[in-house]
Coordinates of C-alpha atoms in Angstrom, one line a residue:
M1222 CA -21.7 -4.7 0.3
G1223 CA -21.3 -1.0 1.9
S1224 CA -21.7 2.2 -0.1
Y1225 CA -18.0 3.7 -0.8
Q1226 CA -17.5 7.2 -2.2
Y1227 CA -13.7 6.2 -3.7
L1228 CA -14.1 2.3 -4.6
K1229 CA -15.6 0.8 -7.2
I1230 CA -16.9 -3.0 -6.6
N1231 CA -17.7 -5.5 -9.1
K1232 CA -18.6 -9.1 -8.6
L1233 CA -18.6 -12.2 -10.6
D1234 CA -18.1 -15.7 -10.7
G1235 CA -16.1 -15.4 -6.8
I1236 CA -14.2 -13.0 -8.0
A1237 CA -14.4 -9.1 -6.2
H1238 CA -12.6 -6.4 -8.1
V1239 CA -11.9 -3.2 -5.9
S1240 CA -11.1 -0.3 -7.7
M1241 CA -9.7 2.9 -6.3
N1242 CA -11.1 6.0 -7.7
R1243 CA -10.1 9.7 -6.7
G1244 CA -11.5 10.9 -9.6
D1245 CA -8.1 12.4 -10.8
G1246 CA -6.1 9.1 -12.0
N1247 CA -4.0 9.1 -9.3
N1248 CA -5.6 8.0 -6.4
A1249 CA -3.7 9.4 -3.7
L1250 CA -4.3 7.8 -0.1
S1251 CA -6.3 10.5 1.7
Y1252 CA -7.7 9.5 5.2
A1253 CA -11.4 9.0 4.0
L1254 CA -9.9 6.4 1.2
M1255 CA -7.6 4.5 3.2
K1256 CA -10.7 4.1 5.3
E1257 CA -12.9 2.9 2.9
L1258 CA -10.3 0.2 1.9
T1259 CA -10.3 -1.1 5.4
D1260 CA -13.7 -1.0 5.8
C1261 CA -13.9 -2.6 2.4
A1262 CA -11.3 -5.3 3.1
N1263 CA -13.2 -6.0 6.6
E1264 CA -16.5 -6.6 4.7
L1265 CA -14.9 -9.2 2.1
N1266 CA -13.4 -10.9 4.8
S1267 CA -16.4 -13.1 5.8
N1268 CA -17.6 -13.0 2.4
T1269 CA -17.7 -16.8 1.6
E1270 CA -18.8 -16.3 -1.9
I1271 CA -15.8 -14.6 -3.0
N1272 CA -12.4 -16.2 -3.3
C1273 CA -9.8 -13.8 -4.8
I1274 CA -9.9 -10.4 -4.6
I1275 CA -8.2 -8.0 -7.1
L1276 CA -7.6 -4.5 -6.3
S1277 CA -6.3 -1.8 -8.8
G1278 CA -6.5 2.2 -9.6
E1279 CA -8.7 3.7 -12.0
G1280 CA -6.9 6.1 -14.0
K1281 CA -3.3 6.4 -15.0
S1282 CA -1.9 4.9 -11.4
F1283 CA -2.3 2.4 -9.2
S1284 CA -1.6 5.0 -6.2
V1285 CA 0.7 7.8 -5.9
G1286 CA 0.6 7.3 -2.0
A1287 CA -0.4 9.0 0.8
D1288 CA -2.2 12.7 0.1
L1289 CA 0.3 15.3 1.2
K1290 CA -2.2 17.9 0.8
D1291 CA -4.9 16.2 2.7
N1292 CA -6.1 17.9 5.9
D1293 CA -8.0 15.6 7.5
F1294 CA -4.6 13.7 9.2
M1295 CA -3.8 17.3 10.9
K1296 CA -7.3 18.9 11.4
G1297 CA -7.4 20.9 14.6
E1298 CA -5.5 21.0 17.5
K1299 CA -4.5 17.1 18.5
T1300 CA -2.5 15.9 21.4
S1301 CA 0.3 13.6 21.1
L1302 CA -2.5 10.8 21.9
E1303 CA -4.8 12.1 19.0
R1304 CA -2.3 12.3 16.7
R1305 CA -1.2 8.5 17.3
E1306 CA -4.4 7.4 16.9
V1307 CA -4.8 9.4 13.8
F1308 CA -2.1 7.7 12.2
K1309 CA -3.3 4.6 12.8
I1310 CA -5.0 4.2 9.6
G1311 CA -2.1 3.4 7.3
P1312 CA -1.1 0.4 9.0
N1313 CA -4.8 -0.7 10.1
M1314 CA -5.6 -0.4 6.2
C1315 CA -2.6 -2.8 5.4
Q1316 CA -3.3 -5.1 8.0
A1317 CA -6.7 -5.7 6.9
W1318 CA -6.1 -6.4 3.2
E1319 CA -2.8 -8.8 4.5
S1320 CA -5.3 -10.6 6.8
L1321 CA -8.3 -11.4 3.9
E1322 CA -8.3 -15.3 3.8
Q1323 CA -9.1 -15.0 0.3
V1324 CA -5.9 -14.7 -2.2
T1325 CA -5.4 -10.9 -3.2
I1326 CA -3.9 -9.4 -6.6
A1327 CA -3.1 -6.1 -6.7
S1328 CA -3.1 -5.3 -10.0
V1329 CA -0.6 -2.3 -11.0
E1330 CA -0.1 0.1 -13.9
G1331 CA 1.2 3.4 -13.4
Y1332 CA 2.6 4.7 -10.2
C1333 CA 3.0 2.5 -7.3
L1334 CA 4.4 4.9 -4.7
G1335 CA 4.7 5.2 -0.7
G1336 CA 2.0 4.0 1.1
G1337 CA 0.5 2.5 -2.6
L1338 CA 3.3 0.4 -2.5
A1339 CA 2.8 -0.7 1.2
L1340 CA -0.6 -1.5 0.5
A1341 CA 0.0 -3.6 -2.7
V1342 CA 2.9 -5.6 -0.5
S1343 CA -0.2 -6.5 2.0
C1344 CA -1.7 -8.4 -0.8
D1345 CA -1.0 -11.9 -1.8
F1346 CA 0.6 -11.3 -5.3
R1347 CA 1.3 -8.1 -7.4
V1348 CA 0.8 -7.3 -11.3
S1349 CA 2.5 -5.2 -13.2
T1350 CA 3.4 -3.5 -16.4
D1351 CA 7.0 -3.4 -17.8
K1352 CA 6.7 0.3 -17.2
A1353 CA 4.9 0.7 -13.8
I1354 CA 7.2 2.8 -11.4
F1355 CA 7.8 1.5 -8.0
R1356 CA 9.2 3.8 -5.4
L1357 CA 9.2 4.7 -1.6
P1358 CA 10.1 8.4 -1.2
E1359 CA 9.5 8.6 2.8
I1360 CA 13.1 8.8 3.8
P1361 CA 14.0 11.4 1.1
L1362 CA 10.8 13.1 2.3
G1363 CA 12.3 13.1 5.7
M1364 CA 10.5 10.6 7.4
N1365 CA 10.9 6.7 8.2
M1366 CA 9.0 4.1 6.0
S1367 CA 5.8 2.9 8.1
W1368 CA 2.7 1.2 7.9
Q1369 CA 4.5 -2.2 9.1
S1370 CA 5.6 -2.6 5.6
N1371 CA 9.3 -3.0 5.6
P1372 CA 9.3 -7.0 7.1
R1373 CA 6.5 -7.3 4.3
I1374 CA 9.0 -6.1 1.4
N1375 CA 11.8 -7.6 2.9
A1376 CA 10.3 -11.5 2.6
L1377 CA 9.9 -10.8 -1.0
I1378 CA 13.1 -9.5 -1.8
G1379 CA 15.6 -10.0 0.6
P1380 CA 17.2 -7.1 3.0
A1381 CA 19.8 -5.7 0.6
R1382 CA 17.1 -4.7 -2.3
T1383 CA 14.6 -3.7 0.9
K1384 CA 17.6 -1.3 1.6
E1385 CA 17.9 -0.2 -1.9
L1386 CA 14.4 0.4 -2.3
V1387 CA 13.3 1.6 1.2
I1388 CA 16.7 3.8 1.9
L1389 CA 17.7 5.6 -1.3
G1390 CA 14.3 6.1 -2.3
E1391 CA 15.0 5.5 -6.1
E1392 CA 12.2 4.3 -8.8
V1393 CA 12.1 0.8 -9.6
N1394 CA 10.7 0.0 -13.1
G1395 CA 8.3 -2.9 -13.5
A1396 CA 10.5 -5.2 -15.3
K1397 CA 13.2 -4.4 -12.3
A1398 CA 10.9 -5.4 -9.2
Y1399 CA 9.8 -8.5 -11.4
D1400 CA 13.6 -9.5 -11.4
W1401 CA 13.5 -8.7 -7.9
G1402 CA 10.5 -10.8 -7.1
L1403 CA 8.3 -7.9 -5.8
V1404 CA 6.0 -8.1 -9.0
Q1405 CA 4.9 -11.8 -9.7
R1406 CA 3.3 -11.6 -13.1
L1407 CA 4.3 -9.1 -15.8
C1408 CA 2.9 -7.9 -18.7
G1409 CA 2.5 -4.4 -21.1
E1410 CA 0.5 -1.2 -20.4
G1411 CA -2.9 -1.7 -20.0
E1412 CA -3.2 -5.6 -19.8
S1413 CA -2.2 -5.7 -15.9
L1414 CA -6.1 -6.5 -15.3
N1415 CA -6.8 -9.0 -17.5
V1416 CA -3.6 -10.9 -16.3
S1417 CA -4.9 -10.2 -13.0
M1418 CA -7.8 -12.0 -13.9
D1419 CA -6.6 -14.8 -15.5
L1420 CA -4.6 -15.6 -12.5
A1421 CA -8.0 -15.3 -10.2
K1422 CA -9.7 -17.4 -12.6
K1423 CA -7.4 -20.1 -11.8
V1424 CA -7.6 -19.4 -8.0
V1425 CA -11.3 -19.5 -8.0
K1426 CA -11.2 -23.0 -9.9
L1427 CA -9.5 -24.5 -6.9
P1428 CA -11.2 -25.6 -3.3
P1429 CA -11.7 -22.8 -1.7
L1430 CA -11.4 -24.4 1.8
A1431 CA -7.8 -25.8 1.0
V1432 CA -6.8 -22.7 -0.7
R1433 CA -8.0 -20.4 2.7
M1434 CA -6.1 -22.6 4.9
S1435 CA -3.2 -22.8 2.9
K1436 CA -2.7 -18.9 2.7
V1437 CA -3.2 -18.9 6.6
S1438 CA -0.5 -21.0 7.4
I1439 CA 1.8 -19.8 4.7
N1440 CA 1.4 -16.3 6.2
A1441 CA 1.6 -17.3 9.6
A1442 CA 5.3 -18.9 9.1
A1443 CA 6.1 -15.9 7.1
N1444 CA 5.0 -13.3 8.7
A1445 CA 5.7 -14.8 12.5
L1446 CA 8.0 -11.7 13.0
N1447 CA 6.6 -9.0 11.4
Y1448 CA 4.8 -7.1 14.1
N1449 CA 8.0 -7.7 16.7
S1450 CA 10.2 -5.9 13.9
S1451 CA 7.8 -3.1 13.1
F1452 CA 5.5 -2.2 15.9
M1453 CA 7.4 1.0 16.7
D1454 CA 7.4 2.4 12.9
R1455 CA 4.1 4.0 13.6
D1456 CA 5.8 5.5 16.8
Q1457 CA 8.8 6.3 14.6
Y1458 CA 6.9 8.0 11.9
L1459 CA 5.6 10.7 14.7
L1460 CA 9.2 11.2 15.8
T1461 CA 10.3 12.1 12.3
G1462 CA 7.2 13.4 11.0
F1463 CA 7.2 16.7 12.7
T1464 CA 11.2 17.6 12.4
E1465 CA 12.6 20.6 11.1
D1466 CA 13.9 18.0 8.4
R1467 CA 10.5 16.9 7.1
E1468 CA 9.3 20.4 7.4
E1469 CA 12.5 21.4 4.7
A1470 CA 11.9 18.2 3.1
I1471 CA 8.1 18.9 2.5
R1472 CA 9.1 22.7 1.5
A1473 CA 11.8 21.2 -1.0
F1474 CA 9.2 19.0 -2.7
F1475 CA 6.5 21.3 -3.7
D1476 CA 9.5 23.9 -4.5
K1477 CA 10.9 21.5 -7.0
R1478 CA 14.4 21.7 -5.2
D1479 CA 17.2 19.7 -3.4
P1480 CA 16.6 20.0 0.3
K1481 CA 19.1 20.7 2.9
F1482 CA 18.7 18.5 5.6
K1483 CA 20.6 19.6 8.9
G1484 CA 19.5 16.3 11.6
K1485 CA 17.0 18.4 13.6

């Protein structure tokens, strides 16, 4: 495996544990971390000795979502074409994890917000504590939910609950997420990695070729229309992400006040 600054990777008995570590317990998705997650998935994809991958976050949270303070996204003057290229990083990361033929498990403690949730639903299973917090704050922050995650969420919990999660942007705890079908295993605080490992051990006892072929065929059926329904969401982000409402939402977020939107 390559050398990574923000990822810790441990491999044992056919299982790889990939842990995000920004050093602050929040694991906000900076451009650099997303690039490493993409590279890691692409590297693991051709590994025939690893048959299950667990993804977790070091510290108190899985991930609090995209790093709003990361200057790498907007460093220097950029044309619209260059800006569009930069913002491929999120959907490319999620697609890389969804495209893995090995079974993938997102082990969630604490907060799983925005892009963190987009990454988690790109995995096959989610193991969560009952008090974990899932939330998509994008629309309240003045932008659309992108990274091609809407169809993935819709496939898991249905259109009405997807609208509730995406449009309202309200918190959903682990217990409710489990009832909805967003989470497949529920556990107490501090236990998600152990439960994820138990699930991974079940996977690696199975014939790997049959497991991989089954995953690929199930994903092909379930995700057949995903690209058709979400291929424009990056361009929608480039539209909503540079409006006056978006600027007001970010100011209000850091000022800890309610935003005043004008539809501009």
